[in-house]
Amino acid sequence: MRTRILDLPVQTAIHAHPEHQLVIGLSGCADFEVQGQGGAVNRLHACVVPGGEAHAFSGRGQNHMLIMDLPGAGGEYGLGDSMARLFERPRFLQLDHQMQGLLDFAQHALADPRPDQDGLNWHLGGVLLAALQRRVSDNLVEPPRRSALNSTELQRLDAYVAANLDHPISVAALAAQVCVSSSHFHALFRESTGVTPHQYVLALRLREASRLLQETDLPVAEVASRCGFSSQSALTHAVRRQWGQTPRGLRLGRL
């Protein structure tokens, strides 16, 4: 078992590892998603990540997370049956206020730079894990699998796309704005809007292109560049397909 404190980056990352992992917030907050379950990790909430499960995570500004790695299935040192059940599936655990004193001590002890600290850290991790295991039955919170994005998240996506229209916009970049994995984002977005992420970005590009063509005297090639189209001909093709018009036709107000 390995216990340590890390600051999680604001940029969303996705990875998997063979070890089981328990993540507890010591200060600040982070967002986790495992198997479609999303939740916040902070002073009162922990996340259980079973070994081998891909998970997405990102910090909300400055944060300190207590990370515990434990042997996964097939490891040399297996967990006891009761502890192994804790890692049968992803979980978000609600922590009671009695845990705060133990977490304060853990944060202080883990910050100690002395070279003989490894043994204390190992035992400290065991105490924390045992304390959490005792609270699982009464304090387990199983958030339902997300089926849609909320209005705040959709507004955040609108703002991100609007600010980056002149650049390529990937599904991964969109997913990072709402702290979900790329694979889960596509289904969430389509359920929420009725269109795919590609269709959504294209619609916003076309809307801005239409505005610029009708409200400014910018050359069509410049409009295409500002709205993220690879060329003037790409913009012309998209406009013709959407409205049956050329960019010049839009500019003359024949839409």
mmCIF file of N, CA and C in Angstrom, residues 114-247:
data_model
loop_
_atom_site.group_PDB
_atom_site.id
_atom_site.type_symbol
_atom_site.label_atom_id
_atom_site.label_comp_id
_atom_site.label_asym_id
_atom_site.label_seq_id
_atom_site.Cartn_x
_atom_site.Cartn_y
_atom_site.Cartn_z
ATOM 1 N N ARG A 114 11.192 13.391 6.833
ATOM 2 C CA ARG A 114 12.230 12.522 7.389
ATOM 3 C C ARG A 114 12.299 11.194 6.635
ATOM 4 N N PRO A 115 13.517 10.650 6.467
ATOM 5 C CA PRO A 115 13.693 9.439 5.646
ATOM 6 C C PRO A 115 13.047 8.193 6.239
ATOM 7 N N ASP A 116 12.763 8.162 7.549
ATOM 8 C CA ASP A 116 12.154 6.978 8.164
ATOM 9 C C ASP A 116 10.629 7.053 8.157
ATOM 10 N N GLN A 117 10.066 7.851 7.262
ATOM 11 C CA GLN A 117 8.642 8.124 7.265
ATOM 12 C C GLN A 117 7.817 7.027 6.593
ATOM 13 N N ASP A 118 8.434 6.204 5.757
ATOM 14 C CA ASP A 118 7.668 5.244 4.968
ATOM 15 C C ASP A 118 6.858 4.284 5.836
ATOM 16 N N GLY A 119 7.451 3.821 6.929
ATOM 17 C CA GLY A 119 6.729 2.890 7.790
ATOM 18 C C GLY A 119 5.492 3.528 8.403
ATOM 19 N N LEU A 120 5.621 4.767 8.874
ATOM 20 C CA LEU A 120 4.483 5.472 9.457
ATOM 21 C C LEU A 120 3.406 5.693 8.406
ATOM 22 N N ASN A 121 3.812 6.064 7.199
ATOM 23 C CA ASN A 121 2.845 6.278 6.137
ATOM 24 C C ASN A 121 2.060 5.017 5.828
ATOM 25 N N TRP A 122 2.727 3.878 5.825
ATOM 26 C CA TRP A 122 2.053 2.608 5.551
ATOM 27 C C TRP A 122 0.999 2.326 6.620
ATOM 28 N N HIS A 123 1.374 2.481 7.882
ATOM 29 C CA HIS A 123 0.422 2.221 8.978
ATOM 30 C C HIS A 123 -0.697 3.253 8.982
ATOM 31 N N LEU A 124 -0.338 4.496 8.682
ATOM 32 C CA LEU A 124 -1.354 5.545 8.637
ATOM 33 C C LEU A 124 -2.382 5.252 7.550
ATOM 34 N N GLY A 125 -1.911 4.801 6.398
ATOM 35 C CA GLY A 125 -2.826 4.431 5.335
ATOM 36 C C GLY A 125 -3.754 3.312 5.764
ATOM 37 N N GLY A 126 -3.233 2.335 6.506
ATOM 38 C CA GLY A 126 -4.067 1.239 6.986
ATOM 39 C C GLY A 126 -5.146 1.714 7.936
ATOM 40 N N VAL A 127 -4.808 2.639 8.819
ATOM 41 C CA VAL A 127 -5.797 3.180 9.757
ATOM 42 C C VAL A 127 -6.895 3.932 9.009
ATOM 43 N N LEU A 128 -6.505 4.752 8.057
ATOM 44 C CA LEU A 128 -7.490 5.498 7.269
ATOM 45 C C LEU A 128 -8.411 4.550 6.508
ATOM 46 N N LEU A 129 -7.830 3.538 5.901
ATOM 47 C CA LEU A 129 -8.625 2.602 5.119
ATOM 48 C C LEU A 129 -9.602 1.836 6.004
ATOM 49 N N ALA A 130 -9.135 1.393 7.173
ATOM 50 C CA ALA A 130 -10.018 0.667 8.093
ATOM 51 C C ALA A 130 -11.156 1.557 8.583
ATOM 52 N N ALA A 131 -10.831 2.820 8.874
ATOM 53 C CA ALA A 131 -11.862 3.747 9.349
ATOM 54 C C ALA A 131 -12.922 3.974 8.281
ATOM 55 N N LEU A 132 -12.490 4.094 7.041
ATOM 56 C CA LEU A 132 -13.443 4.282 5.956
ATOM 57 C C LEU A 132 -14.284 3.037 5.722
ATOM 58 N N GLN A 133 -13.646 1.868 5.800
ATOM 59 C CA GLN A 133 -14.374 0.626 5.582
ATOM 60 C C GLN A 133 -15.508 0.466 6.587
ATOM 61 N N ARG A 134 -15.304 0.883 7.808
ATOM 62 C CA ARG A 134 -16.335 0.770 8.848
ATOM 63 C C ARG A 134 -17.524 1.680 8.559
ATOM 64 N N ARG A 135 -17.286 2.737 7.788
ATOM 65 C CA ARG A 135 -18.354 3.693 7.521
ATOM 66 C C ARG A 135 -19.089 3.424 6.202
ATOM 67 N N VAL A 136 -18.614 2.480 5.425
ATOM 68 C CA VAL A 136 -19.182 2.262 4.106
ATOM 69 C C VAL A 136 -20.664 1.903 4.156
ATOM 70 N N SER A 137 -21.037 0.992 5.018
ATOM 71 C CA SER A 137 -22.410 0.485 5.014
ATOM 72 C C SER A 137 -23.439 1.572 5.302
ATOM 73 N N ASP A 138 -23.090 2.555 6.145
ATOM 74 C CA ASP A 138 -24.047 3.592 6.505
ATOM 75 C C ASP A 138 -23.908 4.866 5.685
ATOM 76 N N ASN A 139 -22.757 5.040 5.041
ATOM 77 C CA ASN A 139 -22.500 6.332 4.412
ATOM 78 C C ASN A 139 -22.189 6.244 2.927
ATOM 79 N N LEU A 140 -22.526 5.124 2.303
ATOM 80 C CA LEU A 140 -22.239 4.982 0.897
ATOM 81 C C LEU A 140 -23.197 5.813 0.063
ATOM 82 N N VAL A 141 -22.649 6.561 -0.860
ATOM 83 C CA VAL A 141 -23.463 7.340 -1.782
ATOM 84 C C VAL A 141 -23.159 6.840 -3.189
ATOM 85 N N GLU A 142 -24.140 6.334 -3.884
ATOM 86 C CA GLU A 142 -23.956 5.831 -5.236
ATOM 87 C C GLU A 142 -24.654 6.763 -6.228
ATOM 88 N N PRO A 143 -23.964 7.760 -6.748
ATOM 89 C CA PRO A 143 -24.610 8.656 -7.707
ATOM 90 C C PRO A 143 -25.067 7.874 -8.937
ATOM 91 N N PRO A 144 -26.254 8.179 -9.456
ATOM 92 C CA PRO A 144 -26.700 7.489 -10.655
ATOM 93 C C PRO A 144 -25.815 7.847 -11.845
ATOM 94 N N ARG A 145 -25.783 6.927 -12.807
ATOM 95 C CA ARG A 145 -25.022 7.205 -14.020
ATOM 96 C C ARG A 145 -25.620 8.424 -14.717
ATOM 97 N N ARG A 146 -24.768 9.368 -15.077
ATOM 98 C CA ARG A 146 -25.253 10.589 -15.707
ATOM 99 C C ARG A 146 -25.873 10.261 -17.055
ATOM 100 N N SER A 147 -27.024 10.859 -17.320
ATOM 101 C CA SER A 147 -27.700 10.617 -18.590
ATOM 102 C C SER A 147 -27.811 11.881 -19.436
ATOM 103 N N ALA A 148 -27.449 13.035 -18.889
ATOM 104 C CA ALA A 148 -27.556 14.286 -19.640
ATOM 105 C C ALA A 148 -26.662 15.342 -19.002
ATOM 106 N N LEU A 149 -26.385 16.386 -19.758
ATOM 107 C CA LEU A 149 -25.651 17.543 -19.261
ATOM 108 C C LEU A 149 -26.646 18.578 -18.756
ATOM 109 N N ASN A 150 -26.259 19.319 -17.712
ATOM 110 C CA ASN A 150 -27.165 20.336 -17.192
ATOM 111 C C ASN A 150 -26.977 21.659 -17.940
ATOM 112 N N SER A 151 -27.859 22.612 -17.657
ATOM 113 C CA SER A 151 -27.839 23.880 -18.397
ATOM 114 C C SER A 151 -26.545 24.652 -18.193
ATOM 115 N N THR A 152 -25.975 24.598 -16.991
ATOM 116 C CA THR A 152 -24.714 25.293 -16.733
ATOM 117 C C THR A 152 -23.589 24.709 -17.577
ATOM 118 N N GLU A 153 -23.554 23.389 -17.693
ATOM 119 C CA GLU A 153 -22.522 22.741 -18.498
ATOM 120 C C GLU A 153 -22.693 23.073 -19.980
ATOM 121 N N LEU A 154 -23.926 23.115 -20.449
ATOM 122 C CA LEU A 154 -24.158 23.470 -21.850
ATOM 123 C C LEU A 154 -23.743 24.913 -22.125
ATOM 124 N N GLN A 155 -23.989 25.813 -21.170
ATOM 125 C CA GLN A 155 -23.550 27.201 -21.329
ATOM 126 C C GLN A 155 -22.023 27.290 -21.355
ATOM 127 N N ARG A 156 -21.382 26.475 -20.535
ATOM 128 C CA ARG A 156 -19.916 26.452 -20.513
ATOM 129 C C ARG A 156 -19.364 25.978 -21.859
ATOM 130 N N LEU A 157 -20.022 24.986 -22.458
ATOM 131 C CA LEU A 157 -19.596 24.504 -23.775
ATOM 132 C C LEU A 157 -19.789 25.581 -24.837
ATOM 133 N N ASP A 158 -20.933 26.278 -24.794
ATOM 134 C CA ASP A 158 -21.171 27.375 -25.747
ATOM 135 C C ASP A 158 -20.059 28.416 -25.660
ATOM 136 N N ALA A 159 -19.703 28.784 -24.424
ATOM 137 C CA ALA A 159 -18.677 29.812 -24.228
ATOM 138 C C ALA A 159 -17.320 29.327 -24.725
ATOM 139 N N TYR A 160 -17.005 28.064 -24.478
ATOM 140 C CA TYR A 160 -15.715 27.519 -24.920
ATOM 141 C C TYR A 160 -15.619 27.514 -26.442
ATOM 142 N N VAL A 161 -16.674 27.035 -27.101
ATOM 143 C CA VAL A 161 -16.651 26.984 -28.567
ATOM 144 C C VAL A 161 -16.568 28.398 -29.139
ATOM 145 N N ALA A 162 -17.347 29.321 -28.587
ATOM 146 C CA ALA A 162 -17.330 30.698 -29.082
ATOM 147 C C ALA A 162 -15.943 31.315 -28.976
ATOM 148 N N ALA A 163 -15.213 30.956 -27.918
ATOM 149 C CA ALA A 163 -13.878 31.521 -27.713
ATOM 150 C C ALA A 163 -12.810 30.836 -28.552
ATOM 151 N N ASN A 164 -13.151 29.713 -29.166
ATOM 152 C CA ASN A 164 -12.146 28.939 -29.907
ATOM 153 C C ASN A 164 -12.586 28.587 -31.320
ATOM 154 N N LEU A 165 -13.497 29.391 -31.880
ATOM 155 C CA LEU A 165 -14.022 29.084 -33.212
ATOM 156 C C LEU A 165 -12.939 29.021 -34.283
ATOM 157 N N ASP A 166 -11.877 29.795 -34.120
ATOM 158 C CA ASP A 166 -10.846 29.827 -35.152
ATOM 159 C C ASP A 166 -9.837 28.694 -35.022
ATOM 160 N N HIS A 167 -10.090 27.750 -34.093
ATOM 161 C CA HIS A 167 -9.181 26.616 -33.897
ATOM 162 C C HIS A 167 -9.948 25.305 -34.074
ATOM 163 N N PRO A 168 -9.249 24.213 -34.365
ATOM 164 C CA PRO A 168 -9.910 22.903 -34.333
ATOM 165 C C PRO A 168 -10.406 22.621 -32.915
ATOM 166 N N ILE A 169 -11.587 22.036 -32.797
ATOM 167 C CA ILE A 169 -12.183 21.728 -31.495
ATOM 168 C C ILE A 169 -12.488 20.239 -31.453
ATOM 169 N N SER A 170 -11.810 19.512 -30.586
ATOM 170 C CA SER A 170 -11.982 18.066 -30.502
ATOM 171 C C SER A 170 -13.025 17.692 -29.461
ATOM 172 N N VAL A 171 -13.526 16.468 -29.565
ATOM 173 C CA VAL A 171 -14.452 15.951 -28.554
ATOM 174 C C VAL A 171 -13.768 15.910 -27.198
ATOM 175 N N ALA A 172 -12.480 15.565 -27.181
ATOM 176 C CA ALA A 172 -11.745 15.512 -25.910
ATOM 177 C C ALA A 172 -11.707 16.883 -25.237
ATOM 178 N N ALA A 173 -11.525 17.930 -26.040
ATOM 179 C CA ALA A 173 -11.495 19.283 -25.476
ATOM 180 C C ALA A 173 -12.853 19.676 -24.918
ATOM 181 N N LEU A 174 -13.920 19.299 -25.607
ATOM 182 C CA LEU A 174 -15.268 19.587 -25.110
ATOM 183 C C LEU A 174 -15.546 18.802 -23.839
ATOM 184 N N ALA A 175 -15.172 17.532 -23.822
ATOM 185 C CA ALA A 175 -15.406 16.697 -22.646
ATOM 186 C C ALA A 175 -14.689 17.253 -21.421
ATOM 187 N N ALA A 176 -13.496 17.820 -21.651
ATOM 188 C CA ALA A 176 -12.722 18.378 -20.537
ATOM 189 C C ALA A 176 -13.437 19.546 -19.874
ATOM 190 N N GLN A 177 -14.269 20.266 -20.629
ATOM 191 C CA GLN A 177 -14.972 21.416 -20.059
ATOM 192 C C GLN A 177 -16.022 21.010 -19.034
ATOM 193 N N VAL A 178 -16.518 19.778 -19.137
ATOM 194 C CA VAL A 178 -17.561 19.316 -18.211
ATOM 195 C C VAL A 178 -17.092 18.124 -17.386
ATOM 196 N N CYS A 179 -15.778 17.842 -17.436
ATOM 197 C CA CYS A 179 -15.151 16.831 -16.575
ATOM 198 C C CYS A 179 -15.756 15.447 -16.743
ATOM 199 N N VAL A 180 -15.933 15.011 -17.978
ATOM 200 C CA VAL A 180 -16.327 13.631 -18.239
ATOM 201 C C VAL A 180 -15.358 13.064 -19.271
ATOM 202 N N SER A 181 -15.333 11.746 -19.398
ATOM 203 C CA SER A 181 -14.449 11.120 -20.366
ATOM 204 C C SER A 181 -14.961 11.366 -21.776
ATOM 205 N N SER A 182 -14.059 11.306 -22.742
ATOM 206 C CA SER A 182 -14.436 11.538 -24.133
ATOM 207 C C SER A 182 -15.475 10.526 -24.603
ATOM 208 N N SER A 183 -15.293 9.259 -24.203
ATOM 209 C CA SER A 183 -16.208 8.221 -24.661
ATOM 210 C C SER A 183 -17.616 8.432 -24.115
ATOM 211 N N HIS A 184 -17.730 8.876 -22.877
ATOM 212 C CA HIS A 184 -19.045 9.091 -22.271
ATOM 213 C C HIS A 184 -19.653 10.415 -22.725
ATOM 214 N N PHE A 185 -18.813 11.388 -23.074
ATOM 215 C CA PHE A 185 -19.312 12.707 -23.451
ATOM 216 C C PHE A 185 -20.204 12.638 -24.684
ATOM 217 N N HIS A 186 -19.811 11.861 -25.680
ATOM 218 C CA HIS A 186 -20.575 11.816 -26.927
ATOM 219 C C HIS A 186 -22.026 11.416 -26.647
ATOM 220 N N ALA A 187 -22.229 10.364 -25.843
ATOM 221 C CA ALA A 187 -23.588 9.915 -25.538
ATOM 222 C C ALA A 187 -24.334 10.940 -24.690
ATOM 223 N N LEU A 188 -23.657 11.519 -23.706
ATOM 224 C CA LEU A 188 -24.281 12.533 -22.859
ATOM 225 C C LEU A 188 -24.733 13.735 -23.688
ATOM 226 N N PHE A 189 -23.864 14.177 -24.579
ATOM 227 C CA PHE A 189 -24.166 15.372 -25.350
ATOM 228 C C PHE A 189 -25.339 15.131 -26.300
ATOM 229 N N ARG A 190 -25.336 13.993 -26.954
ATOM 230 C CA ARG A 190 -26.424 13.706 -27.891
ATOM 231 C C ARG A 190 -27.751 13.571 -27.153
ATOM 232 N N GLU A 191 -27.732 12.965 -25.975
ATOM 233 C CA GLU A 191 -28.954 12.841 -25.185
ATOM 234 C C GLU A 191 -29.463 14.212 -24.754
ATOM 235 N N SER A 192 -28.554 15.144 -24.492
ATOM 236 C CA SER A 192 -28.921 16.466 -23.992
ATOM 237 C C SER A 192 -29.383 17.409 -25.093
ATOM 238 N N THR A 193 -28.830 17.256 -26.303
ATOM 239 C CA THR A 193 -29.080 18.243 -27.355
ATOM 240 C C THR A 193 -29.758 17.682 -28.601
ATOM 241 N N GLY A 194 -29.710 16.378 -28.778
ATOM 242 C CA GLY A 194 -30.289 15.776 -29.975
ATOM 243 C C GLY A 194 -29.376 15.811 -31.180
ATOM 244 N N VAL A 195 -28.159 16.340 -31.009
ATOM 245 C CA VAL A 195 -27.184 16.377 -32.106
ATOM 246 C C VAL A 195 -25.851 15.856 -31.593
ATOM 247 N N THR A 196 -24.957 15.523 -32.517
ATOM 248 C CA THR A 196 -23.630 15.084 -32.124
ATOM 249 C C THR A 196 -22.750 16.294 -31.825
ATOM 250 N N PRO A 197 -21.648 16.111 -31.114
ATOM 251 C CA PRO A 197 -20.731 17.245 -30.872
ATOM 252 C C PRO A 197 -20.258 17.896 -32.168
ATOM 253 N N HIS A 198 -19.989 17.088 -33.190
ATOM 254 C CA HIS A 198 -19.552 17.652 -34.473
ATOM 255 C C HIS A 198 -20.635 18.539 -35.079
ATOM 256 N N GLN A 199 -21.877 18.074 -35.065
ATOM 257 C CA GLN A 199 -22.975 18.865 -35.609
ATOM 258 C C GLN A 199 -23.158 20.168 -34.829
ATOM 259 N N TYR A 200 -22.985 20.081 -33.520
ATOM 260 C CA TYR A 200 -23.129 21.262 -32.651
ATOM 261 C C TYR A 200 -22.067 22.311 -32.960
ATOM 262 N N VAL A 201 -20.813 21.887 -33.064
ATOM 263 C CA VAL A 201 -19.727 22.832 -33.351
ATOM 264 C C VAL A 201 -19.921 23.443 -34.740
ATOM 265 N N LEU A 202 -20.300 22.622 -35.718
ATOM 266 C CA LEU A 202 -20.521 23.134 -37.065
ATOM 267 C C LEU A 202 -21.637 24.173 -37.079
ATOM 268 N N ALA A 203 -22.708 23.931 -36.324
ATOM 269 C CA ALA A 203 -23.823 24.882 -36.275
ATOM 270 C C ALA A 203 -23.371 26.221 -35.708
ATOM 271 N N LEU A 204 -22.534 26.204 -34.669
ATOM 272 C CA LEU A 204 -22.037 27.457 -34.095
ATOM 273 C C LEU A 204 -21.084 28.171 -35.050
ATOM 274 N N ARG A 205 -20.283 27.406 -35.779
ATOM 275 C CA ARG A 205 -19.393 28.011 -36.781
ATOM 276 C C ARG A 205 -20.223 28.698 -37.866
ATOM 277 N N LEU A 206 -21.259 28.017 -38.324
ATOM 278 C CA LEU A 206 -22.098 28.588 -39.372
ATOM 279 C C LEU A 206 -22.871 29.808 -38.878
ATOM 280 N N ARG A 207 -23.316 29.755 -37.640
ATOM 281 C CA ARG A 207 -24.053 30.903 -37.099
ATOM 282 C C ARG A 207 -23.171 32.139 -37.052
ATOM 283 N N GLU A 208 -21.928 31.955 -36.600
ATOM 284 C CA GLU A 208 -21.007 33.095 -36.538
ATOM 285 C C GLU A 208 -20.611 33.556 -37.941
ATOM 286 N N ALA A 209 -20.432 32.616 -38.865
ATOM 287 C CA ALA A 209 -20.094 32.983 -40.232
ATOM 288 C C ALA A 209 -21.220 33.795 -40.859
ATOM 289 N N SER A 210 -22.457 33.373 -40.621
ATOM 290 C CA SER A 210 -23.600 34.116 -41.145
ATOM 291 C C SER A 210 -23.636 35.537 -40.597
ATOM 292 N N ARG A 211 -23.360 35.670 -39.312
ATOM 293 C CA ARG A 211 -23.360 37.004 -38.698
ATOM 294 C C ARG A 211 -22.288 37.888 -39.323
ATOM 295 N N LEU A 212 -21.087 37.343 -39.471
ATOM 296 C CA LEU A 212 -19.995 38.148 -40.027
ATOM 297 C C LEU A 212 -20.258 38.529 -41.482
ATOM 298 N N LEU A 213 -20.842 37.614 -42.242
ATOM 299 C CA LEU A 213 -21.122 37.910 -43.650
ATOM 300 C C LEU A 213 -22.164 39.006 -43.796
ATOM 301 N N GLN A 214 -23.142 39.023 -42.893
ATOM 302 C CA GLN A 214 -24.236 39.982 -43.014
ATOM 303 C C GLN A 214 -23.970 41.303 -42.288
ATOM 304 N N GLU A 215 -23.057 41.288 -41.307
ATOM 305 C CA GLU A 215 -22.851 42.490 -40.502
ATOM 306 C C GLU A 215 -21.506 43.162 -40.735
ATOM 307 N N THR A 216 -20.599 42.516 -41.491
ATOM 308 C CA THR A 216 -19.283 43.102 -41.717
ATOM 309 C C THR A 216 -18.940 43.028 -43.212
ATOM 310 N N ASP A 217 -17.844 43.687 -43.566
ATOM 311 C CA ASP A 217 -17.344 43.645 -44.947
ATOM 312 C C ASP A 217 -16.088 42.777 -45.050
ATOM 313 N N LEU A 218 -15.855 41.920 -44.088
ATOM 314 C CA LEU A 218 -14.688 41.053 -44.131
ATOM 315 C C LEU A 218 -14.713 40.178 -45.377
ATOM 316 N N PRO A 219 -13.563 39.945 -46.004
ATOM 317 C CA PRO A 219 -13.517 39.010 -47.137
ATOM 318 C C PRO A 219 -14.010 37.625 -46.706
ATOM 319 N N VAL A 220 -14.589 36.905 -47.636
ATOM 320 C CA VAL A 220 -15.128 35.580 -47.311
ATOM 321 C C VAL A 220 -14.034 34.660 -46.774
ATOM 322 N N ALA A 221 -12.845 34.770 -47.331
ATOM 323 C CA ALA A 221 -11.742 33.928 -46.849
ATOM 324 C C ALA A 221 -11.422 34.231 -45.387
ATOM 325 N N GLU A 222 -11.487 35.506 -45.003
ATOM 326 C CA GLU A 222 -11.237 35.883 -43.613
ATOM 327 C C GLU A 222 -12.334 35.363 -42.705
ATOM 328 N N VAL A 223 -13.585 35.429 -43.170
ATOM 329 C CA VAL A 223 -14.697 34.883 -42.390
ATOM 330 C C VAL A 223 -14.492 33.383 -42.175
ATOM 331 N N ALA A 224 -14.096 32.700 -43.231
ATOM 332 C CA ALA A 224 -13.855 31.255 -43.123
ATOM 333 C C ALA A 224 -12.786 30.960 -42.080
ATOM 334 N N SER A 225 -11.702 31.715 -42.091
ATOM 335 C CA SER A 225 -10.613 31.501 -41.138
ATOM 336 C C SER A 225 -11.052 31.766 -39.710
ATOM 337 N N ARG A 226 -11.780 32.865 -39.509
ATOM 338 C CA ARG A 226 -12.221 33.220 -38.152
ATOM 339 C C ARG A 226 -13.200 32.203 -37.573
ATOM 340 N N CYS A 227 -13.931 31.524 -38.435
ATOM 341 C CA CYS A 227 -14.958 30.594 -37.967
ATOM 342 C C CYS A 227 -14.497 29.141 -37.995
ATOM 343 N N GLY A 228 -13.217 28.931 -38.267
ATOM 344 C CA GLY A 228 -12.665 27.592 -38.140
ATOM 345 C C GLY A 228 -12.816 26.701 -39.352
ATOM 346 N N PHE A 229 -13.163 27.254 -40.506
ATOM 347 C CA PHE A 229 -13.235 26.455 -41.729
ATOM 348 C C PHE A 229 -11.852 26.405 -42.374
ATOM 349 N N SER A 230 -11.525 25.283 -42.944
ATOM 350 C CA SER A 230 -10.169 25.086 -43.465
ATOM 351 C C SER A 230 -9.870 25.953 -44.678
ATOM 352 N N SER A 231 -10.910 26.388 -45.394
ATOM 353 C CA SER A 231 -10.711 27.209 -46.587
ATOM 354 C C SER A 231 -12.015 27.912 -46.931
ATOM 355 N N GLN A 232 -11.926 28.845 -47.870
ATOM 356 C CA GLN A 232 -13.128 29.530 -48.337
ATOM 357 C C GLN A 232 -14.094 28.545 -48.992
ATOM 358 N N SER A 233 -13.545 27.583 -49.723
ATOM 359 C CA SER A 233 -14.415 26.605 -50.375
ATOM 360 C C SER A 233 -15.128 25.717 -49.368
ATOM 361 N N ALA A 234 -14.455 25.409 -48.243
ATOM 362 C CA ALA A 234 -15.101 24.611 -47.195
ATOM 363 C C ALA A 234 -16.277 25.376 -46.593
ATOM 364 N N LEU A 235 -16.097 26.674 -46.383
ATOM 365 C CA LEU A 235 -17.207 27.502 -45.880
ATOM 366 C C LEU A 235 -18.345 27.553 -46.906
ATOM 367 N N THR A 236 -17.998 27.754 -48.165
ATOM 368 C CA THR A 236 -19.026 27.818 -49.210
ATOM 369 C C THR A 236 -19.830 26.527 -49.266
ATOM 370 N N HIS A 237 -19.154 25.400 -49.177
ATOM 371 C CA HIS A 237 -19.835 24.105 -49.207
ATOM 372 C C HIS A 237 -20.786 23.969 -48.020
ATOM 373 N N ALA A 238 -20.321 24.361 -46.811
ATOM 374 C CA ALA A 238 -21.149 24.232 -45.613
ATOM 375 C C ALA A 238 -22.361 25.164 -45.670
ATOM 376 N N VAL A 239 -22.154 26.383 -46.142
ATOM 377 C CA VAL A 239 -23.255 27.349 -46.250
ATOM 378 C C VAL A 239 -24.288 26.875 -47.282
ATOM 379 N N ARG A 240 -23.818 26.381 -48.402
ATOM 380 C CA ARG A 240 -24.734 25.909 -49.434
ATOM 381 C C ARG A 240 -25.546 24.710 -48.939
ATOM 382 N N ARG A 241 -24.886 23.844 -48.198
ATOM 383 C CA ARG A 241 -25.591 22.659 -47.684
ATOM 384 C C ARG A 241 -26.616 23.049 -46.622
ATOM 385 N N GLN A 242 -26.294 24.052 -45.812
ATOM 386 C CA GLN A 242 -27.186 24.454 -44.729
ATOM 387 C C GLN A 242 -28.365 25.289 -45.232
ATOM 388 N N TRP A 243 -28.092 26.260 -46.115
ATOM 389 C CA TRP A 243 -29.125 27.217 -46.492
ATOM 390 C C TRP A 243 -29.436 27.257 -47.991
ATOM 391 N N GLY A 244 -28.705 26.462 -48.782
ATOM 392 C CA GLY A 244 -28.926 26.508 -50.215
ATOM 393 C C GLY A 244 -28.475 27.808 -50.838
ATOM 394 N N GLN A 245 -27.512 28.472 -50.185
ATOM 395 C CA GLN A 245 -27.014 29.770 -50.628
ATOM 396 C C GLN A 245 -25.491 29.752 -50.637
ATOM 397 N N THR A 246 -24.935 30.706 -51.339
ATOM 398 C CA THR A 246 -23.499 30.941 -51.259
ATOM 399 C C THR A 246 -23.236 31.986 -50.174
ATOM 400 N N PRO A 247 -22.006 32.101 -49.691
ATOM 401 C CA PRO A 247 -21.698 33.186 -48.751
ATOM 402 C C PRO A 247 -22.056 34.565 -49.313
#
